[in-house]
Short mmCIF file of C-alpha atoms in Angstrom, two decimals:
data_model
loop_
_atom_site.label_atom_id
_atom_site.label_comp_id
_atom_site.label_asym_id
_atom_site.label_seq_id
_atom_site.Cartn_x
_atom_site.Cartn_y
_atom_site.Cartn_z
CA MET I 1 -14.34 12.82 25.07
CA VAL I 2 -16.42 9.89 26.32
CA SER I 3 -18.80 9.59 29.22
CA GLU I 4 -17.34 8.71 32.60
CA PRO I 5 -16.92 4.99 33.24
CA ARG I 6 -19.45 3.20 35.36
CA GLY I 7 -18.28 0.19 37.33
CA VAL I 8 -19.33 -3.33 36.43
CA GLY I 9 -17.46 -5.35 39.00
CA ARG I 10 -13.80 -5.25 39.78
CA GLU I 11 -12.28 -5.98 36.40
CA ARG I 12 -14.36 -4.10 33.84
CA ALA I 13 -15.75 -0.61 33.49
CA VAL I 14 -18.21 0.58 30.86
CA ARG I 15 -17.87 3.81 28.90
CA GLU I 16 -20.01 5.31 26.15
CA CYS I 17 -19.32 7.37 23.07
CA ASP I 18 -20.89 7.82 19.66
CA VAL I 19 -18.36 6.04 17.44
CA VAL I 20 -15.68 3.47 18.26
CA VAL I 21 -12.96 2.74 15.71
CA LEU I 22 -10.76 -0.34 16.12
CA GLY I 23 -7.44 0.58 14.53
CA GLY I 24 -5.61 3.90 14.46
CA GLY I 25 -4.10 3.80 10.98
CA PRO I 26 -4.99 6.28 8.22
CA ALA I 27 -8.31 4.55 7.46
CA GLY I 28 -9.35 4.52 11.10
CA GLU I 29 -8.28 8.12 11.63
CA ASN I 30 -10.29 9.29 8.62
CA ALA I 31 -13.40 7.31 9.57
CA ALA I 32 -13.38 8.80 13.07
CA ALA I 33 -12.67 12.35 11.90
CA TYR I 34 -15.40 12.36 9.23
CA ALA I 35 -17.94 10.78 11.58
CA VAL I 36 -17.66 13.59 14.14
CA ALA I 37 -16.65 16.58 12.00
CA GLY I 38 -18.60 19.76 12.74
CA SER I 39 -20.67 18.14 15.47
CA ASP I 40 -20.71 17.41 19.18
CA ARG I 41 -20.46 13.67 18.57
CA THR I 42 -17.67 11.79 20.30
CA ALA I 43 -15.33 9.16 18.85
CA THR I 44 -12.77 6.81 20.34
CA ILE I 45 -9.90 5.15 18.49
CA VAL I 46 -8.69 1.88 20.01
CA GLU I 47 -5.09 1.12 19.00
CA PRO I 48 -2.79 -1.56 20.45
CA GLU I 49 0.39 -0.12 18.90
CA LEU I 50 0.87 3.31 17.33
CA VAL I 51 -1.66 5.86 16.14
CA GLY I 52 -0.82 6.39 12.48
CA GLY I 53 -0.58 2.69 11.77
CA GLU I 54 1.60 0.64 9.47
CA CYS I 55 1.62 3.27 6.73
CA SER I 56 3.15 5.99 8.87
CA TYR I 57 5.92 4.01 10.52
CA TRP I 58 6.63 0.78 8.60
CA ALA I 59 5.22 1.06 5.06
CA CYS I 60 4.30 3.97 2.76
CA ILE I 61 6.18 6.80 4.46
CA PRO I 62 9.52 5.15 5.34
CA SER I 63 9.67 3.19 2.09
CA LYS I 64 9.32 6.35 0.00
CA VAL I 65 11.93 8.13 2.12
CA LEU I 66 14.32 5.24 1.46
CA LEU I 67 13.53 5.14 -2.26
CA HIS I 68 13.78 8.81 -3.16
CA PRO I 69 17.56 9.22 -2.71
CA ALA I 70 18.10 6.34 -5.13
CA ALA I 71 15.79 7.99 -7.67
CA VAL I 72 17.59 11.33 -7.37
CA ARG I 73 20.95 9.56 -7.65
CA GLY I 74 19.75 7.76 -10.79
CA ALA I 75 18.51 10.95 -12.42
CA ALA I 76 21.73 12.82 -11.62
CA SER I 77 23.88 10.06 -13.09
CA ALA I 78 21.99 10.35 -16.40
CA LEU I 79 22.32 14.12 -16.83
CA PRO I 80 25.42 15.53 -18.54
CA GLY I 81 26.75 18.39 -16.47
CA VAL I 82 25.63 16.64 -13.29
CA THR I 83 26.98 13.13 -13.82
CA GLY I 84 30.54 14.21 -13.10
CA LEU I 85 29.50 15.69 -9.78
CA VAL I 86 28.18 12.40 -8.41
CA GLY I 87 30.42 9.93 -10.29
CA ASP I 88 30.19 6.39 -8.94
CA ARG I 89 29.97 7.40 -5.32
CA PRO I 90 27.39 5.41 -3.33
CA LEU I 91 24.61 6.87 -1.23
CA ASP I 92 25.38 7.89 2.33
CA ALA I 93 23.43 5.07 3.98
CA ALA I 94 23.68 6.51 7.49
CA ALA I 95 22.23 9.83 6.33
CA VAL I 96 19.42 8.09 4.44
CA LEU I 97 18.45 6.06 7.52
CA ALA I 98 18.64 9.14 9.73
CA ARG I 99 16.28 11.03 7.42
CA ARG I 100 13.87 8.10 7.52
CA ASP I 101 13.94 8.22 11.33
CA SER I 102 13.09 11.91 11.26
CA PHE I 103 10.01 11.24 9.12
CA ILE I 104 8.66 8.39 11.23
CA GLY I 105 9.48 10.12 14.51
CA ARG I 106 11.91 7.50 15.78
CA PRO I 107 14.08 8.99 18.54
CA ASP I 108 17.81 8.28 18.55
CA GLY I 109 18.54 4.86 19.98
CA SER I 110 14.90 3.76 19.97
CA LEU I 111 13.45 0.90 17.92
CA MET I 112 9.89 2.18 18.19
CA PRO I 113 8.68 5.46 16.67
CA ASP I 114 6.97 8.13 18.74
CA ASP I 115 3.32 8.66 17.82
CA SER I 116 2.67 11.58 20.17
CA GLY I 117 2.14 13.94 17.23
CA GLN I 118 -0.58 11.71 15.78
CA VAL I 119 -2.22 11.43 19.20
CA ARG I 120 -2.26 15.23 19.53
CA TRP I 121 -3.90 15.47 16.10
CA ALA I 122 -6.58 12.97 17.10
CA ARG I 123 -7.41 14.70 20.36
CA GLY I 124 -7.40 18.05 18.62
CA ALA I 125 -10.00 16.65 16.22
CA GLY I 126 -12.20 15.61 19.13
CA ILE I 127 -11.17 11.95 19.06
CA ASP I 128 -10.16 10.07 22.18
CA VAL I 129 -7.36 7.48 22.00
CA VAL I 130 -7.43 4.29 24.05
CA ARG I 131 -4.37 2.04 24.06
CA GLY I 132 -5.15 -1.64 23.92
CA ALA I 133 -6.48 -4.56 21.90
CA GLY I 134 -10.14 -4.18 21.05
CA ARG I 135 -12.64 -6.85 20.14
CA LEU I 136 -16.36 -7.03 19.57
CA VAL I 137 -18.36 -8.52 22.44
CA GLY I 138 -21.79 -7.58 21.16
CA GLN I 139 -23.68 -5.24 18.87
CA ARG I 140 -22.01 -1.80 18.97
CA THR I 141 -20.03 -2.99 21.99
CA VAL I 142 -16.26 -3.32 22.23
CA GLU I 143 -14.02 -4.71 24.95
CA VAL I 144 -10.52 -3.24 25.26
CA VAL I 145 -7.69 -5.07 27.01
CA PRO I 146 -4.90 -2.61 27.94
CA ALA I 147 -1.70 -2.92 25.94
CA VAL I 148 0.42 -2.41 29.06
CA GLY I 149 -0.11 -2.36 32.79
CA ASP I 150 -2.28 -4.38 35.09
CA GLY I 151 -5.53 -2.51 34.60
CA GLY I 152 -8.67 -4.44 33.82
CA ALA I 153 -10.56 -4.47 30.54
CA THR I 154 -12.85 -1.61 29.55
CA VAL I 155 -16.09 -1.98 27.65
CA ILE I 156 -17.02 0.83 25.29
CA GLU I 157 -20.58 1.06 24.03
CA ALA I 158 -21.09 2.99 20.80
CA ARG I 159 -24.33 4.90 20.37
CA HIS I 160 -24.05 5.01 16.59
CA ALA I 161 -21.31 2.84 15.11
CA VAL I 162 -18.29 0.60 15.50
CA VAL I 163 -15.78 0.73 12.66
CA LEU I 164 -13.27 -2.07 12.02
CA ALA I 165 -10.03 -0.59 10.65
CA THR I 166 -7.39 -3.02 11.87
CA GLY I 167 -5.52 -3.21 8.56
CA SER I 168 -3.52 -6.21 7.42
CA GLU I 169 -0.51 -8.27 8.46
CA ALA I 170 2.35 -9.87 6.56
CA ALA I 171 1.64 -13.40 5.35
CA LEU I 172 4.39 -15.95 6.05
CA PRO I 173 4.59 -18.99 3.75
CA PRO I 174 4.59 -22.39 5.52
CA THR I 175 8.18 -23.07 4.43
CA PRO I 176 9.89 -25.45 6.88
CA GLY I 177 12.32 -23.55 9.09
CA LEU I 178 11.30 -20.12 7.83
CA ALA I 179 9.44 -18.94 10.92
CA GLU I 180 12.23 -20.23 13.16
CA ALA I 181 14.74 -18.21 11.11
CA ARG I 182 12.94 -15.03 12.17
CA PRO I 183 12.75 -13.51 8.69
CA TRP I 184 12.24 -9.84 8.11
CA THR I 185 8.87 -8.66 6.83
CA SER I 186 8.03 -5.32 5.25
CA ARG I 187 8.02 -3.82 8.76
CA ASP I 188 11.62 -4.87 9.37
CA VAL I 189 13.09 -3.91 6.02
CA THR I 190 11.70 -0.37 6.23
CA ALA I 191 12.85 -0.08 9.85
CA MET I 192 16.32 -1.62 9.40
CA THR I 193 18.87 -0.24 11.82
CA GLU I 194 21.75 -1.03 9.46
CA VAL I 195 22.09 -2.11 5.84
CA PRO I 196 22.73 -5.87 5.49
CA GLY I 197 25.59 -6.98 3.28
CA SER I 198 23.29 -9.41 1.48
CA VAL I 199 19.54 -9.97 1.39
CA ALA I 200 17.29 -12.65 -0.09
CA ILE I 201 13.78 -11.41 -0.90
CA ILE I 202 10.94 -13.92 -1.25
CA GLY I 203 8.36 -12.38 -3.56
CA GLY I 204 8.04 -10.35 -6.73
CA GLY I 205 5.28 -7.85 -5.95
CA VAL I 206 5.29 -4.21 -4.95
CA VAL I 207 6.99 -4.59 -1.56
CA ALA I 208 9.63 -6.94 -2.98
CA CYS I 209 10.47 -4.66 -5.91
CA GLU I 210 10.65 -1.49 -3.83
CA ALA I 211 12.77 -3.15 -1.14
CA ALA I 212 15.14 -4.55 -3.78
CA THR I 213 15.49 -1.04 -5.21
CA TRP I 214 16.51 0.73 -2.01
CA LEU I 215 18.58 -2.14 -0.63
CA SER I 216 20.65 -2.42 -3.81
CA ALA I 217 21.07 1.36 -3.88
CA LEU I 218 22.29 1.32 -0.27
CA GLY I 219 24.87 -1.37 -1.02
CA SER I 220 23.24 -4.74 -0.36
CA GLU I 221 23.74 -7.76 -2.59
CA VAL I 222 20.12 -8.68 -3.35
CA THR I 223 18.62 -11.94 -4.64
CA MET I 224 14.89 -12.09 -5.43
CA ILE I 225 13.14 -15.48 -5.30
CA VAL I 226 10.00 -15.22 -7.44
CA ARG I 227 7.50 -18.07 -7.88
CA GLY I 228 6.12 -16.70 -11.14
CA GLY I 229 7.70 -15.65 -14.38
CA ALA I 230 7.46 -11.88 -13.95
CA LEU I 231 7.54 -9.05 -11.44
CA LEU I 232 4.43 -7.06 -10.56
CA GLY I 233 1.99 -9.71 -11.68
CA GLY I 234 -1.01 -7.40 -11.21
CA ALA I 235 0.22 -4.90 -13.81
CA GLU I 236 0.59 -5.00 -17.58
CA PRO I 237 3.53 -7.33 -18.42
CA PHE I 238 5.66 -4.55 -19.89
CA ALA I 239 5.72 -2.67 -16.57
CA GLY I 240 7.16 -5.60 -14.64
CA ALA I 241 9.63 -6.31 -17.43
CA LEU I 242 11.01 -2.75 -17.37
CA VAL I 243 11.41 -2.88 -13.59
CA ALA I 244 13.12 -6.29 -13.79
CA ASP I 245 15.55 -5.07 -16.47
CA ALA I 246 16.50 -2.04 -14.39
CA LEU I 247 17.03 -4.09 -11.23
CA ARG I 248 19.21 -6.58 -13.04
CA GLN I 249 21.31 -3.91 -14.74
CA GLY I 250 22.02 -1.95 -11.58
CA GLY I 251 23.85 1.26 -12.38
CA PRO I 252 26.04 3.96 -10.90
CA GLY I 253 25.93 3.56 -7.14
CA ARG I 254 23.45 0.68 -7.35
CA LYS I 255 24.30 -3.01 -7.32
CA PRO I 256 22.69 -5.38 -9.84
CA VAL I 257 19.90 -7.53 -8.41
CA ARG I 258 19.81 -11.26 -9.07
CA ILE I 259 16.27 -12.43 -9.92
CA LEU I 260 15.37 -16.13 -9.81
CA PHE I 261 12.07 -16.48 -11.66
CA GLY I 262 10.00 -19.66 -11.43
CA THR I 263 11.68 -20.47 -8.12
CA GLN I 264 10.46 -21.15 -4.58
CA ALA I 265 12.13 -21.72 -1.24
CA TYR I 266 11.29 -25.11 0.23
CA GLU I 267 13.43 -24.96 3.38
CA ALA I 268 15.19 -22.35 5.51
CA GLU I 269 18.01 -22.83 7.97
CA ARG I 270 19.57 -20.43 10.43
CA ASP I 271 21.40 -20.71 13.71
CA ALA I 272 19.44 -19.72 16.80
CA VAL I 273 18.31 -16.12 16.54
CA PRO I 274 17.45 -14.19 19.71
CA ALA I 275 14.28 -12.13 19.87
CA HIS I 276 14.85 -8.68 18.44
CA GLY I 277 12.95 -5.57 17.51
CA PRO I 278 11.86 -4.40 14.04
CA GLY I 279 14.78 -4.01 11.65
CA VAL I 280 17.45 -5.39 13.97
CA PRO I 281 19.88 -7.81 12.26
CA GLY I 282 19.43 -11.47 13.13
CA GLY I 283 23.13 -11.94 13.72
CA ALA I 284 23.56 -15.14 11.70
CA PRO I 285 23.30 -15.90 7.97
CA VAL I 286 20.23 -17.59 6.50
CA THR I 287 20.39 -20.46 4.00
CA LEU I 288 17.40 -21.05 1.73
CA ARG I 289 17.09 -24.21 -0.29
CA VAL I 290 15.28 -23.44 -3.52
CA GLU I 291 13.70 -25.43 -6.34
CA PRO I 292 11.71 -24.72 -9.51
CA SER I 293 8.15 -23.69 -8.68
CA GLY I 294 6.64 -25.31 -11.75
CA HIS I 295 5.03 -22.03 -12.67
CA GLY I 296 4.31 -22.27 -16.40
CA ASP I 297 7.38 -21.85 -18.58
CA ALA I 298 9.21 -19.61 -16.09
CA GLY I 299 12.08 -22.05 -15.78
CA GLY I 300 13.40 -22.04 -12.24
CA SER I 301 16.51 -22.64 -10.18
CA ALA I 302 17.58 -25.37 -7.77
CA GLY I 303 20.25 -25.06 -5.11
CA THR I 304 20.83 -22.76 -2.17
CA VAL I 305 20.72 -19.02 -1.55
CA SER I 306 22.59 -17.65 1.44
CA ALA I 307 22.19 -14.14 2.81
CA ASP I 308 22.59 -12.07 5.94
CA GLU I 309 18.84 -11.48 6.04
CA VAL I 310 15.77 -12.88 4.30
CA VAL I 311 12.81 -10.62 3.61
CA VAL I 312 9.40 -12.25 3.16
CA ALA I 313 7.30 -10.13 0.81
CA ALA I 314 4.76 -12.76 -0.18
CA GLY I 315 1.58 -10.79 0.39
CA ARG I 316 -0.57 -9.62 3.28
CA ARG I 317 -3.82 -10.80 4.85
CA PRO I 318 -6.63 -8.90 6.58
CA ALA I 319 -6.01 -8.58 10.33
CA VAL I 320 -9.19 -10.23 11.63
CA ARG I 321 -7.72 -12.50 14.28
CA GLY I 322 -9.01 -11.66 17.74
CA LEU I 323 -11.58 -9.13 16.51
CA GLY I 324 -14.48 -11.05 18.03
CA LEU I 325 -16.41 -11.28 14.78
CA GLU I 326 -18.14 -14.41 16.06
CA ALA I 327 -19.78 -12.30 18.78
CA VAL I 328 -21.95 -10.63 16.12
CA GLY I 329 -22.52 -13.73 14.00
CA LEU I 330 -19.67 -13.30 11.51
CA ASP I 331 -17.05 -15.83 10.45
CA PRO I 332 -13.88 -14.95 12.40
CA ARG I 333 -11.66 -16.52 9.73
CA HIS I 334 -12.58 -14.15 6.92
CA PRO I 335 -12.67 -10.39 6.33
CA PRO I 336 -16.08 -8.82 6.94
CA ARG I 337 -18.16 -8.24 3.83
CA THR I 338 -19.32 -4.65 3.34
CA ASP I 339 -21.87 -2.86 1.23
CA ALA I 340 -21.40 0.37 -0.71
CA HIS I 341 -21.77 2.40 2.51
CA MET I 342 -18.94 0.31 4.06
CA ALA I 343 -21.53 -1.15 6.47
CA VAL I 344 -21.50 -4.85 7.32
CA PRO I 345 -24.86 -6.29 6.20
CA GLY I 346 -26.89 -7.94 8.94
CA VAL I 347 -25.03 -6.30 11.86
CA ALA I 348 -26.57 -2.98 12.85
CA GLY I 349 -24.05 -0.20 13.39
CA LEU I 350 -21.00 -2.17 12.24
CA TYR I 351 -18.72 -0.84 9.48
CA ALA I 352 -15.32 -1.87 8.09
CA VAL I 353 -12.76 0.08 6.08
CA GLY I 354 -9.28 -0.38 4.68
CA ASP I 355 -7.17 -3.51 4.40
CA VAL I 356 -9.32 -5.49 6.85
CA THR I 357 -12.07 -5.63 4.21
CA GLY I 358 -9.83 -7.42 1.73
CA ARG I 359 -10.96 -5.07 -1.06
CA ALA I 360 -7.92 -3.07 -2.12
CA PRO I 361 -4.99 -3.11 0.34
CA LEU I 362 -3.74 0.39 -0.35
CA THR I 363 -3.64 3.33 2.05
CA HIS I 364 -5.33 5.73 -0.34
CA MET I 365 -8.18 3.28 -1.00
CA GLY I 366 -8.64 2.70 2.73
CA LYS I 367 -8.85 6.45 3.31
CA TYR I 368 -11.35 6.75 0.45
CA GLN I 369 -13.54 4.07 2.02
CA ALA I 370 -13.15 5.74 5.42
CA ARG I 371 -14.29 9.12 4.11
CA VAL I 372 -17.42 7.50 2.71
CA CYS I 373 -17.97 5.52 5.90
CA GLY I 374 -17.54 8.53 8.18
CA ASP I 375 -19.92 10.63 6.12
CA VAL I 376 -22.52 7.83 6.16
CA ILE I 377 -22.26 7.49 9.95
CA ALA I 378 -22.64 11.26 10.37
CA ALA I 379 -25.60 11.47 8.00
CA ARG I 380 -27.41 8.58 9.65
CA ALA I 381 -26.76 10.01 13.11
CA GLU I 382 -28.40 13.25 11.96
CA GLY I 383 -31.27 11.56 10.14
CA ARG I 384 -30.09 12.65 6.69
CA PRO I 385 -30.38 10.49 3.54
CA VAL I 386 -27.36 8.61 2.17
CA GLU I 387 -28.44 8.06 -1.42
CA ALA I 388 -26.06 10.59 -3.02
CA SER I 389 -23.03 9.27 -4.88
CA ARG I 390 -20.52 10.49 -2.31
CA PHE I 391 -22.06 8.13 0.25
CA HIS I 392 -21.21 5.09 -1.87
CA ALA I 393 -17.79 3.45 -2.10
CA ASP I 394 -18.21 1.29 -5.17
CA PRO I 395 -17.61 -2.35 -4.08
CA GLY I 396 -16.52 -3.15 -7.62
CA HIS I 397 -14.26 -0.12 -7.90
CA THR I 398 -11.97 -0.82 -10.85
CA ALA I 399 -10.16 2.50 -11.08
CA VAL I 400 -7.77 1.69 -8.23
CA PRO I 401 -4.57 3.74 -8.69
CA GLN I 402 -1.29 2.10 -7.74
CA VAL I 403 2.30 3.32 -7.95
CA VAL I 404 5.45 1.27 -7.51
CA PHE I 405 8.24 3.69 -6.61
CA THR I 406 11.06 1.73 -8.19
CA ASP I 407 13.41 3.27 -10.77
CA PRO I 408 11.77 3.26 -13.27
CA GLN I 409 8.42 3.73 -11.60
CA ALA I 410 5.38 1.69 -12.59
CA ALA I 411 1.90 3.16 -12.22
CA TRP I 412 -1.50 1.92 -13.27
CA THR I 413 -5.22 2.33 -12.75
CA GLY I 414 -8.28 0.45 -13.89
CA LEU I 415 -8.14 -2.81 -15.85
CA THR I 416 -5.29 -4.40 -17.72
CA GLU I 417 -6.08 -5.43 -21.27
CA ALA I 418 -6.29 -9.10 -20.25
CA ARG I 419 -8.65 -8.39 -17.35
CA ALA I 420 -10.83 -6.16 -19.48
CA ARG I 421 -11.28 -8.90 -22.06
CA ALA I 422 -11.91 -11.48 -19.34
CA ALA I 423 -14.70 -9.19 -18.12
CA GLY I 424 -16.34 -9.31 -21.55
CA ILE I 425 -15.23 -5.86 -22.66
CA ASP I 426 -14.36 -5.28 -26.32
CA ALA I 427 -10.94 -3.99 -25.23
CA HIS I 428 -8.29 -2.49 -27.48
CA SER I 429 -4.96 -1.11 -26.25
CA VAL I 430 -2.73 1.60 -27.66
CA SER I 431 0.78 2.40 -26.46
CA VAL I 432 3.61 4.84 -27.01
CA ASP I 433 7.33 4.94 -26.29
CA LEU I 434 7.82 7.57 -23.60
CA GLY I 435 11.44 8.01 -24.63
CA ALA I 436 10.17 9.61 -27.85
CA ILE I 437 8.28 12.31 -25.91
CA ALA I 438 10.25 15.56 -25.77
CA GLY I 439 9.31 16.28 -22.16
CA ALA I 440 10.54 12.86 -21.06
CA ALA I 441 13.75 12.95 -23.10
CA LEU I 442 14.64 16.26 -21.43
CA GLN I 443 14.60 14.62 -17.99
CA ARG I 444 17.59 12.37 -18.54
CA GLU I 445 19.77 10.77 -21.18
CA GLY I 446 18.46 7.43 -22.38
CA TYR I 447 15.00 7.86 -20.90
CA THR I 448 13.23 4.50 -21.18
CA GLY I 449 9.53 4.07 -20.62
CA ARG I 450 6.19 3.15 -22.07
CA ALA I 451 2.55 4.21 -21.67
CA GLN I 452 -0.54 2.22 -22.56
CA LEU I 453 -4.28 2.90 -22.56
CA VAL I 454 -6.98 0.23 -22.58
CA VAL I 455 -10.10 1.38 -24.41
CA ASP I 456 -13.62 0.00 -24.33
CA ARG I 457 -14.31 0.12 -28.06
CA ALA I 458 -18.09 -0.10 -27.65
CA ARG I 459 -18.34 2.91 -25.32
CA GLY I 460 -15.33 4.88 -26.51
CA VAL I 461 -13.95 5.35 -22.98
CA LEU I 462 -10.84 4.36 -21.08
CA VAL I 463 -11.07 1.40 -18.73
CA GLY I 464 -7.37 1.23 -17.83
CA ALA I 465 -4.00 2.93 -18.14
CA THR I 466 -0.43 1.90 -17.31
CA PHE I 467 2.77 3.95 -17.28
CA ALA I 468 6.32 2.73 -16.72
CA GLY I 469 9.31 5.05 -16.64
CA PRO I 470 11.07 7.62 -14.45
CA GLU I 471 8.65 9.86 -12.52
CA VAL I 472 5.53 8.54 -14.29
CA ALA I 473 3.56 8.54 -11.03
CA GLU I 474 2.55 12.13 -11.78
CA LEU I 475 0.71 10.96 -14.91
CA LEU I 476 -1.56 8.61 -13.02
CA HIS I 477 -4.18 10.90 -11.51
CA ALA I 478 -5.26 12.23 -14.90
CA ALA I 479 -5.79 8.63 -16.01
CA THR I 480 -7.75 7.82 -12.85
CA ILE I 481 -10.03 10.80 -13.45
CA ALA I 482 -10.59 9.71 -17.05
CA VAL I 483 -11.48 6.15 -15.99
CA VAL I 484 -13.69 7.09 -13.02
CA GLY I 485 -15.41 9.85 -15.00
CA GLU I 486 -15.83 7.64 -18.07
CA VAL I 487 -14.67 10.57 -20.16
CA PRO I 488 -15.17 9.83 -23.87
CA LEU I 489 -11.98 9.72 -25.92
CA ASP I 490 -13.50 12.32 -28.22
CA ARG I 491 -13.68 14.67 -25.23
CA LEU I 492 -10.16 13.83 -24.00
CA TRP I 493 -8.94 14.95 -27.43
CA HIS I 494 -9.58 18.52 -26.26
CA ALA I 495 -7.49 18.18 -23.07
CA VAL I 496 -4.32 19.75 -24.46
CA PRO I 497 -1.09 18.82 -22.62
CA ALA I 498 1.50 21.52 -21.97
CA PHE I 499 4.74 21.35 -23.97
CA PRO I 500 7.37 20.16 -23.19
CA THR I 501 6.09 17.87 -20.43
CA VAL I 502 5.84 14.12 -20.08
CA SER I 503 2.06 14.63 -20.16
CA GLU I 504 2.42 15.07 -23.92
CA ALA I 505 2.21 11.27 -23.85
CA TRP I 506 -1.55 11.74 -23.58
CA LEU I 507 -1.64 13.44 -26.99
CA ARG I 508 0.47 10.68 -28.55
CA LEU I 509 -1.74 8.00 -27.00
CA LEU I 510 -4.89 9.67 -28.33
CA GLU I 511 -3.28 9.98 -31.76
CA ALA I 512 -2.61 6.25 -31.63
CA ALA I 513 -6.24 5.69 -30.66
CA ARG I 514 -7.37 7.81 -33.59
CA GLU I 515 -5.20 5.82 -35.98
CA ALA I 516 -6.71 2.63 -34.58
CA GLY I 517 -10.20 3.93 -35.30
CA LEU I 518 -11.14 4.30 -31.62
CA LEU I 519 -12.25 7.93 -31.91
CA ALA I 520 -15.55 8.88 -33.51
CA ALA I 521 -15.33 8.99 -37.30
CA GLY I 522 -16.96 12.43 -37.40
#
């Protein structure tokens, strides 16, 4: 796949290929595949861990596998004729964990998944895979230190491009004693080898809410320690409130979650914990001393929280450490800035995609950026223009779709009403009770949910949409299309939803917009 190495002394050899991608997650895979598709160009992915990345083994895929049984259990318990079949019986935790292992390719008795299937895909797509830690050592030049073994470093020179796709890493607050307590991160909680009896979760965002959902459904006593006054701070307030209410209430087969708003941990204490692999119990309880965070009027709690495990879900940061950015004149402390082509200005042949850019840390957005990036690299290699829209990943992309797979789900795209107004938009919102929609009410007894659109009154188009309720994720793509396409509300009026489906919410929302005078007077 690459040219044969040529010796440069005893410790380093030099190879050449057309495109080098640092990072083998979904963004890196897509960038490499698009850059060489339908051509004789060569690409090399440099990956120190597993091809497939965080998403495949420790994030998106395993978390959804862990969450879905709880969602099915919740739906069944709310359907007469089915409720009696499931009763109050809990989930079969061992079976749930075994199914997760089958999805991530983790062999029995192993802590690390097997990525051989992903490697076969890469090589089948004409992409070489090199195991090791890669860093820039010059323009379009990468040095790779082997992940294992005693072999020397290899230098790979890229004829066309180097793509940075190293993703992100969990951020650990500087709480005294916390690092020494060896807390779990998102990687551990998705890879857990057994369900802890009790868990303290630091954070109130997407990872924290999803983890609290599956842990409580699998039998853990969960306490969430949240600095702010709400969950899911990036969404419309009603979405976080619905998720918080559901977590606190618990339900058949699911334990109630204790949520401490306006609270922060200021110290952690735990007996000596031996080194262990992802998801392995620490073997000793953790004690967190907590105090009010002083966050607005959120109140707060003081005292101690003890648990078998503590999960830190306090955000992620771009993985730029050790990338050698300084070798090409970039600040090694910050994510590389990119233009609309995902190229790094001022450094010829250097691109960056996915979480490492700090733009939108979501797998689907990283893959979107990677598709653009790969197409740009291919076009430039072939001397073709890159002015068309598909060669531009909007740096200010506001229609970023996000789904939180709690029960109820929360899903949103575009701007919240507050952010739209802060941006100077004459924003007006309309909302409907999803429980009043026939298609939703048919799904389960006591269906609770809400949908909201944010409208730019001056242009008559949507700039944001939020849905909260069971299975609302399937409503989101239509909203994303409407926001990205800037479809006028008057035109959306003619998109007739099928009856009886939850999508009938779109008709009710547009009726609310008409009543508010947001559709053309005619």
